[in-house]
Each structure stands twice: as C-alpha cells, then as structure tokens.
Tab-separated table of C-alpha atoms and ligand atoms in Angstrom:
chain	number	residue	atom	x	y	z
A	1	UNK	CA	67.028	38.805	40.047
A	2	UNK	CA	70.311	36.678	39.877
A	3	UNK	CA	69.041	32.957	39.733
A	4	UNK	CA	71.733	31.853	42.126
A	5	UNK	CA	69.561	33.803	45.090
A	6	UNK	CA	67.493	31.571	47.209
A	7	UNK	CA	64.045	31.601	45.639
A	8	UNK	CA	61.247	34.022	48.312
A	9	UNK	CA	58.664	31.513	48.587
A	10	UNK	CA	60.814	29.117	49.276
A	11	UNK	CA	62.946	31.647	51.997
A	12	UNK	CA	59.166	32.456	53.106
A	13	UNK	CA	57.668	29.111	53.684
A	14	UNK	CA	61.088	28.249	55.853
A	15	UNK	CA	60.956	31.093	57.667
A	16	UNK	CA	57.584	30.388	59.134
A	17	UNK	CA	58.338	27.161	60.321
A	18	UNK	CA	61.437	28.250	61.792
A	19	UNK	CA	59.681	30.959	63.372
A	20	UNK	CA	56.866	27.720	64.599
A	21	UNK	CA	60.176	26.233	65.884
A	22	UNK	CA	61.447	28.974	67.661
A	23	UNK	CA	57.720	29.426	69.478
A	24	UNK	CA	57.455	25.936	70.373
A	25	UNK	CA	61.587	25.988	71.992
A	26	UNK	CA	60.439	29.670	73.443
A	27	UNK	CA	57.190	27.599	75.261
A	28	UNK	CA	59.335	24.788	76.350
A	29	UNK	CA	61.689	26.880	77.884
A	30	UNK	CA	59.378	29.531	79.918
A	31	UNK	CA	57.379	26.798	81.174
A	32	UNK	CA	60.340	25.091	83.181
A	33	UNK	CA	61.732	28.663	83.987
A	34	UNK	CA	64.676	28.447	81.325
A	35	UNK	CA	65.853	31.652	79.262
A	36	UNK	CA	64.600	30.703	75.501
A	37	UNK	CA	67.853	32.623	74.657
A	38	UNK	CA	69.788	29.677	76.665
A	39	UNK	CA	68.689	27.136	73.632
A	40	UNK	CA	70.114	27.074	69.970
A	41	UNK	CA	68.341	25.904	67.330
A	42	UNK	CA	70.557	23.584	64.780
A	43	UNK	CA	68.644	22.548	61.375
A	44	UNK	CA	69.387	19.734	60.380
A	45	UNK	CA	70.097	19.882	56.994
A	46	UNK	CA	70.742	16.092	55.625
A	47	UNK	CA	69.127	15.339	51.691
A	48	UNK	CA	68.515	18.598	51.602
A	49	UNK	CA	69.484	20.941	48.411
A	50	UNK	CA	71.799	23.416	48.408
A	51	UNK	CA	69.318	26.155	47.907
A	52	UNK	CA	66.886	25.010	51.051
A	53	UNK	CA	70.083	25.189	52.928
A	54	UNK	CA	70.688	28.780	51.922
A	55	UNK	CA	66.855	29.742	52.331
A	56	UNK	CA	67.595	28.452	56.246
A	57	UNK	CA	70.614	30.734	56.292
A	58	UNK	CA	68.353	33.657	54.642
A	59	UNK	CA	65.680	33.199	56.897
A	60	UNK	CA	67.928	33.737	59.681
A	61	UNK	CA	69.237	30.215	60.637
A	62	UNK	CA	72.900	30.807	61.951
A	63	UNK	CA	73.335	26.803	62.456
A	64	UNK	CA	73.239	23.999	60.634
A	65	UNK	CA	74.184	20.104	60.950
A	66	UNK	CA	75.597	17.619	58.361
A	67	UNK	CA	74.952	13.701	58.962
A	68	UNK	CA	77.059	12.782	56.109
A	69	UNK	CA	80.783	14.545	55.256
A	70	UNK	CA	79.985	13.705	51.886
A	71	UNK	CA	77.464	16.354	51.846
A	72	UNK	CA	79.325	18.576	54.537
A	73	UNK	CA	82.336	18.681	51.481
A	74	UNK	CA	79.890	19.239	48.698
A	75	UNK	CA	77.754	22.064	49.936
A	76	UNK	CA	80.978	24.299	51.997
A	77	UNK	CA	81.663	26.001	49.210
A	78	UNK	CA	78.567	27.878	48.330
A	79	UNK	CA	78.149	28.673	52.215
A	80	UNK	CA	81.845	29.628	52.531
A	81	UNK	CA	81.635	33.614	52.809
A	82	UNK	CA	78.439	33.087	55.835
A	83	UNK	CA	80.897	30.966	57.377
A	84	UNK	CA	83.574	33.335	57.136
A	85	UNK	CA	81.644	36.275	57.763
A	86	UNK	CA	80.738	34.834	60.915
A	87	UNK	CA	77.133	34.286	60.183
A	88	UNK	CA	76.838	30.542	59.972
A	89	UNK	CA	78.554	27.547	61.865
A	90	UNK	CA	78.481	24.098	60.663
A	91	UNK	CA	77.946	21.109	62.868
A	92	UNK	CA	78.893	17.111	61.967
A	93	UNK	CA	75.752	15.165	63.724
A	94	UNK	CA	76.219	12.087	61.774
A	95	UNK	CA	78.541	9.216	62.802
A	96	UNK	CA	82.238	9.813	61.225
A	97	UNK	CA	84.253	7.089	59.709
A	98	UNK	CA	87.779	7.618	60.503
A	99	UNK	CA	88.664	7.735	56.833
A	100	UNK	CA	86.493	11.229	56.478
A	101	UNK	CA	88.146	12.645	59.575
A	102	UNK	CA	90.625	14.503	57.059
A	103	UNK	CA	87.944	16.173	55.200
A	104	UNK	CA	86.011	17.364	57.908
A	105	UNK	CA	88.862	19.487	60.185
A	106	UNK	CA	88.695	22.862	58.749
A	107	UNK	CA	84.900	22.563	57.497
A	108	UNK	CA	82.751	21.699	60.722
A	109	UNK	CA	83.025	24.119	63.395
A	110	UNK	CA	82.354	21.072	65.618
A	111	UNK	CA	81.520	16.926	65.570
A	112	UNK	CA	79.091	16.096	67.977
A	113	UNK	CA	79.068	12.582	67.114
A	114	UNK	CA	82.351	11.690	68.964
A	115	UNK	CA	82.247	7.795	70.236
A	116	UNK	CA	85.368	6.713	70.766
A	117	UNK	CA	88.946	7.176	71.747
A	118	UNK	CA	89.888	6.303	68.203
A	119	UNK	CA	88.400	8.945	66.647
A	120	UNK	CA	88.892	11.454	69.369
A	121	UNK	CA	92.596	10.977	68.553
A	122	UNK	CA	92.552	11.027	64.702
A	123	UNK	CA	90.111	14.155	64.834
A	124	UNK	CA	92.927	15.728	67.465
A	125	UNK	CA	96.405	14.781	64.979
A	126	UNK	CA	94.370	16.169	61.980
A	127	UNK	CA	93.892	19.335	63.790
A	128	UNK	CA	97.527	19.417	65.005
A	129	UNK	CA	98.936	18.835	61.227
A	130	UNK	CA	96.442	21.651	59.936
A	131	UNK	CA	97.016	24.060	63.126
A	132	UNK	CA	92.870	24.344	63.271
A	133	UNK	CA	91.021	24.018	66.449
A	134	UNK	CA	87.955	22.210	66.477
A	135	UNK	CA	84.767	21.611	69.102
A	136	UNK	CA	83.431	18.173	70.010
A	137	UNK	CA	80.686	16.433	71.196
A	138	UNK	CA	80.592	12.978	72.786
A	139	UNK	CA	77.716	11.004	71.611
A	140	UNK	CA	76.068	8.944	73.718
A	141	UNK	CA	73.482	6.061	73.268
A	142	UNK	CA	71.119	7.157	76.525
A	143	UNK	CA	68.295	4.485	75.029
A	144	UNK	CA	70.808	1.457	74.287
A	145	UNK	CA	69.059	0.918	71.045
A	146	UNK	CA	71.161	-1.124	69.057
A	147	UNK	CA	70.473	0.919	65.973
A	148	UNK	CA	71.773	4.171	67.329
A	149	UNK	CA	75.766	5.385	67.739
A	150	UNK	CA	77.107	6.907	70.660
A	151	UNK	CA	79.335	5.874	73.348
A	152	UNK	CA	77.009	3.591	76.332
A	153	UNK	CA	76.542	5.338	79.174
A	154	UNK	CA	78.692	3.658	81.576
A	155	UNK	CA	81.330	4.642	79.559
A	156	UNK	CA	80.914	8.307	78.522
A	157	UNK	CA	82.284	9.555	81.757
A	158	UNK	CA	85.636	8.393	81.340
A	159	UNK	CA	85.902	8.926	77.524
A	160	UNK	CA	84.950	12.518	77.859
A	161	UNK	CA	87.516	13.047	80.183
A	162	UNK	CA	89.944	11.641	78.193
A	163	UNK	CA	88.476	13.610	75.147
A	164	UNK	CA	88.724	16.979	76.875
A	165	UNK	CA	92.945	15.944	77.653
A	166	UNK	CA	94.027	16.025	74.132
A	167	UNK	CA	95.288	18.849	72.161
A	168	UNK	CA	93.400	21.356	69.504
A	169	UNK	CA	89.911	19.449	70.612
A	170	UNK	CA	87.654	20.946	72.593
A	171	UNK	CA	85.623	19.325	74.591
A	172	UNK	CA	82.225	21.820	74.358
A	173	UNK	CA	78.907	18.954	75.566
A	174	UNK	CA	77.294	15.773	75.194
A	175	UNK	CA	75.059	14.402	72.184
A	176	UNK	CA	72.316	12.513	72.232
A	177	UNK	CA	69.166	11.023	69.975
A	178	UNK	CA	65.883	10.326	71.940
A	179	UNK	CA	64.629	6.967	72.584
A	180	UNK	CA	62.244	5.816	69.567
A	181	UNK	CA	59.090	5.527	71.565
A	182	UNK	CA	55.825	7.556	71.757
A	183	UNK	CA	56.582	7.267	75.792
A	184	UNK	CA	57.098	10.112	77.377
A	185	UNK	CA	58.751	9.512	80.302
A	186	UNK	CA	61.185	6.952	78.384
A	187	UNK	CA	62.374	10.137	76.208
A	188	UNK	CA	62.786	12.174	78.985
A	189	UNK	CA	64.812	10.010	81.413
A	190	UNK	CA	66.950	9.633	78.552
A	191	UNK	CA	67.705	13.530	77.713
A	192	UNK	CA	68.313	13.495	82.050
A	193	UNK	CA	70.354	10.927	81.931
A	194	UNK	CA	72.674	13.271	79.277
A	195	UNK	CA	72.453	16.371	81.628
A	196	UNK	CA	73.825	13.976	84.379
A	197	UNK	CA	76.540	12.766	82.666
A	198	UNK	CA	77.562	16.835	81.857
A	199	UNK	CA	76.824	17.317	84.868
A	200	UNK	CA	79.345	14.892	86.490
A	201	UNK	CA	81.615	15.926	83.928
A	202	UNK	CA	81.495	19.483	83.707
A	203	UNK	CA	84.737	20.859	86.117
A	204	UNK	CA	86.048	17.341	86.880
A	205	UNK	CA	89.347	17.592	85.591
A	206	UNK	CA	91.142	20.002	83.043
A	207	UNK	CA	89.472	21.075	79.864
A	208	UNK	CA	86.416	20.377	80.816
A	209	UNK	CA	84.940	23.662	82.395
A	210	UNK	CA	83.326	24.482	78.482
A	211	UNK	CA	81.797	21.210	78.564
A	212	UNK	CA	78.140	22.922	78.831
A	213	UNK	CA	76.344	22.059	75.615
A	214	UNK	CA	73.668	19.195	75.728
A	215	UNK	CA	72.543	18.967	72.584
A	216	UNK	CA	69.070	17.053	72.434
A	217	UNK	CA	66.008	17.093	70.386
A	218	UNK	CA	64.768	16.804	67.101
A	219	UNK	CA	61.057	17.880	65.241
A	220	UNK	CA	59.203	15.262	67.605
A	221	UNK	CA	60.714	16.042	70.861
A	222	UNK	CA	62.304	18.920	71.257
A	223	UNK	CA	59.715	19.914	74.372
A	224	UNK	CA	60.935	16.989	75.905
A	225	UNK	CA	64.344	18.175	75.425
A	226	UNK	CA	64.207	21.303	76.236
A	227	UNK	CA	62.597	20.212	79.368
A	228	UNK	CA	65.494	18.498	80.380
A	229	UNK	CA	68.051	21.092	79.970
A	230	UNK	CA	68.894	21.064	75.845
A	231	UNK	CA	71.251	23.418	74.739
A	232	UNK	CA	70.921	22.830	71.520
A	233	UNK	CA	67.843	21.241	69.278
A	234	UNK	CA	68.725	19.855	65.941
A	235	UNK	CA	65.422	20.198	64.112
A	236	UNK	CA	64.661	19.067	60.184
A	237	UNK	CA	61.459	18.087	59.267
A	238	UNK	CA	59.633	20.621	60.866
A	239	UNK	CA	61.583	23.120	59.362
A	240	UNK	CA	61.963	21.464	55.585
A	241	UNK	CA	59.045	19.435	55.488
A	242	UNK	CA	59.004	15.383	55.397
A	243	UNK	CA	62.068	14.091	53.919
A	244	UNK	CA	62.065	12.352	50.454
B	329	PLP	C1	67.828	13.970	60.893
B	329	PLP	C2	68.422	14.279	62.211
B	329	PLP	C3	67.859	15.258	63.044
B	329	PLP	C4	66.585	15.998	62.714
B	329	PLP	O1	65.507	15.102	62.761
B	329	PLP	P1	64.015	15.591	62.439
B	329	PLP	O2	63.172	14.528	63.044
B	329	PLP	O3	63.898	15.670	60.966
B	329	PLP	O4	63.838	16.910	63.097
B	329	PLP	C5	68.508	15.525	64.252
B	329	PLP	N1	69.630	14.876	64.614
B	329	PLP	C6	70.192	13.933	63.837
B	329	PLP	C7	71.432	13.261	64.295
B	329	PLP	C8	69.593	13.596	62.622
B	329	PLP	O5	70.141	12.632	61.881
C-alpha cells in the first residue's frame, strides 16, 4: 500500500467517533422534532496533521474548518482534488487578520468568522479582483466574554445587513462559540439569542434570503446547540481526541 494513503486504524478509530457524533446530533435533533439531515457536521480540524485530516475525509467527513490561514494554506494542496471533486468544503472558523484575507479567497469555501465592516469589505474587493465568490458568516459574541471574537450583539443586525449588500459575498448565517460555563441554561440562551438575530435578519432586505445557517456547537455542547436550531456543529475533540 502507497504510504501517502491515510493509515486504517487511524481512518477506523475516526470513523467511530464520527459515527458517536453523528448519533449524539441524530438524538439532539429527534428529540426537539428537527430532521437530523437539517444539521451538518464541520470537524474542526486546527493542530491537526495532514493525514488525520484526510482520515476525516476517508471516513466520510465532507466538511472541515481551519482556525488559522496559516494552516488553511499549508494543508489545500493535498486536499485539492476532494475539493474539486466536490467531496469536501473548507470552512475559516478562526478570526482573520486582514493581512491573510488574500490568501484565503479561492481556498475557503466560506469565513464564518466575519466581525466587522472592515473585513467584510477587504474579503468582498479580493473576491472582485480574483472573480471568485465566496460565503460568509458573521460572528457574533452571544456571551460578551472578553476573550472571544465576534461582532456584540447589538450590533450584528445592522452589520449583517450591510454584509449581505456587497458584491461576490454571500451572506449564508450567523457564527457563534458557546458561553464557557458548565450552565446550561447560560449556553442555551446564548445559541437562541443567534437564531434570533437570523431570524430578524433572514428576508429583511436584499441578499439576505440565504442567510439560514446558524452554525453553533462544539464536542461539549453540541445538544445544546442543536437544541436551539444549529445548522451546523463544528466538532474536534470528540472526533480527534484531546488536543496536544
Ligand atoms: C476548536 C474549535 C472548535 C471545536 O472545538 P472542540 O471542543 O474541540 O470540539 C469549534 N469551533 C471553533 C471556532 C474552534 O476553534
């Protein structure tokens, strides 16, 4: 066997916690009446080799995220022909400097970390120059935690809608990370405050009708998420194992 194929036990062990995943997401949904097929799973993929990646895609994983572009830039080339086949998308869920704004048009599919104007404009004139289209996420901080990105609340209403007015950006859902808490009901009101926000969003002015996605969740609480109306759950450790 060519050495550059990903290794079985390691294509194994990742498929059986990405079938766990997909159980627990399944659970989540039918219990609050949602269609498990109405919720993606992302894996997050951050520190993680190029050949755990490609055991993900092998095991069936059709999604991934990137935190840093630095990584997003040094693993697109082995993953090129899944992307171009059709078979993989890659996601941006880290916050983007404005200088790596360049390098990631053309390799994410879409950046769900968008939190400002700013950005929202340099990601839109890259995509002009290169004639590529890209999808975007606003990020919002639903727990105020200082430590987190995102746009506050108060003001993700009005920079969505001007997101979703400029050209070759797409304007596809909202972002969020869970408050850091082992409360419950904090986490939750959090992910509700995000389907709110799409909510209010969603069909308020032009280009916003695709603005559907809510993406929300990670390994510790994706139920939660789901719950509340996730779209999408990015999910790493309990597909790769503890980080280093
Ligand atoms: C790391 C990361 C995840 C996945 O977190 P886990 O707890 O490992 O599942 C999801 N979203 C973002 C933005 C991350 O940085």
């Amino acid at each position: 066997m060519p050495d550059d194929l990903p290794d079985a036990v390691l294509v194994s062990r990742i498929r059986a916690n990405v079938e766990r995943v997909r159980d627990r997401i399944a659970r989540a949904a039918s219990d609050t009446g949602r269609d498990p097929a109405s919720v993606r799973l992302l894996v997050a993929t951050k520190t993680q080799p190029l050949a755990a990646v490609r055991a993900a895609v092998a095991a069936g994983v059709d999604l991934v995220g990137e935190n840093r572009v630095q990584e997003l830039v040094a693993k697109a080339p082995a993953l090129h022909d899944d992307v171009a086949a059709g078979r993989l998308r890659t996601h941006l869920i880290g916050h983007l400097q404005a200088n790596k704004v360049n390098a990631v048009v053309g390799l994410a599919a879409c950046v769900e970390t968008v939190d400002s104007l700013a950005l929202a404009q340099r990601l839109s004139r890259r995509a002009e120059t290169v004639g590529a289209d890209l999808e975007v996420m606003v990020q919002v901080n639903v727990s105020g935690e200082a430590s987190k990105s995102g746009a506050a609340p108060d003001a993700a209403t009005g920079l969505a809608l001007e997101v979703a007015s400029l050209p070759r950006i797409h304007l596809v859902g909202f972002m969020t990370i869970g408050a850091r808490t082992s409360d419950d009901t904090t986490v939750r009101r959090g992910f509700a405050l995000l389907r709110d926000l799409r909510d209010d969003v969603r069909g308020q002015a032009s280009g916003t009708s695709a603005a559907r996605e809510l993406s929300m969740g990670m390994s510790g609480d994706l139920e939660l998420a789901v719950t509340e109306g996730a779209t999408v759950v990015r999910v790493g450790t309990a597909v790769f194992g503890e980080r280093a």
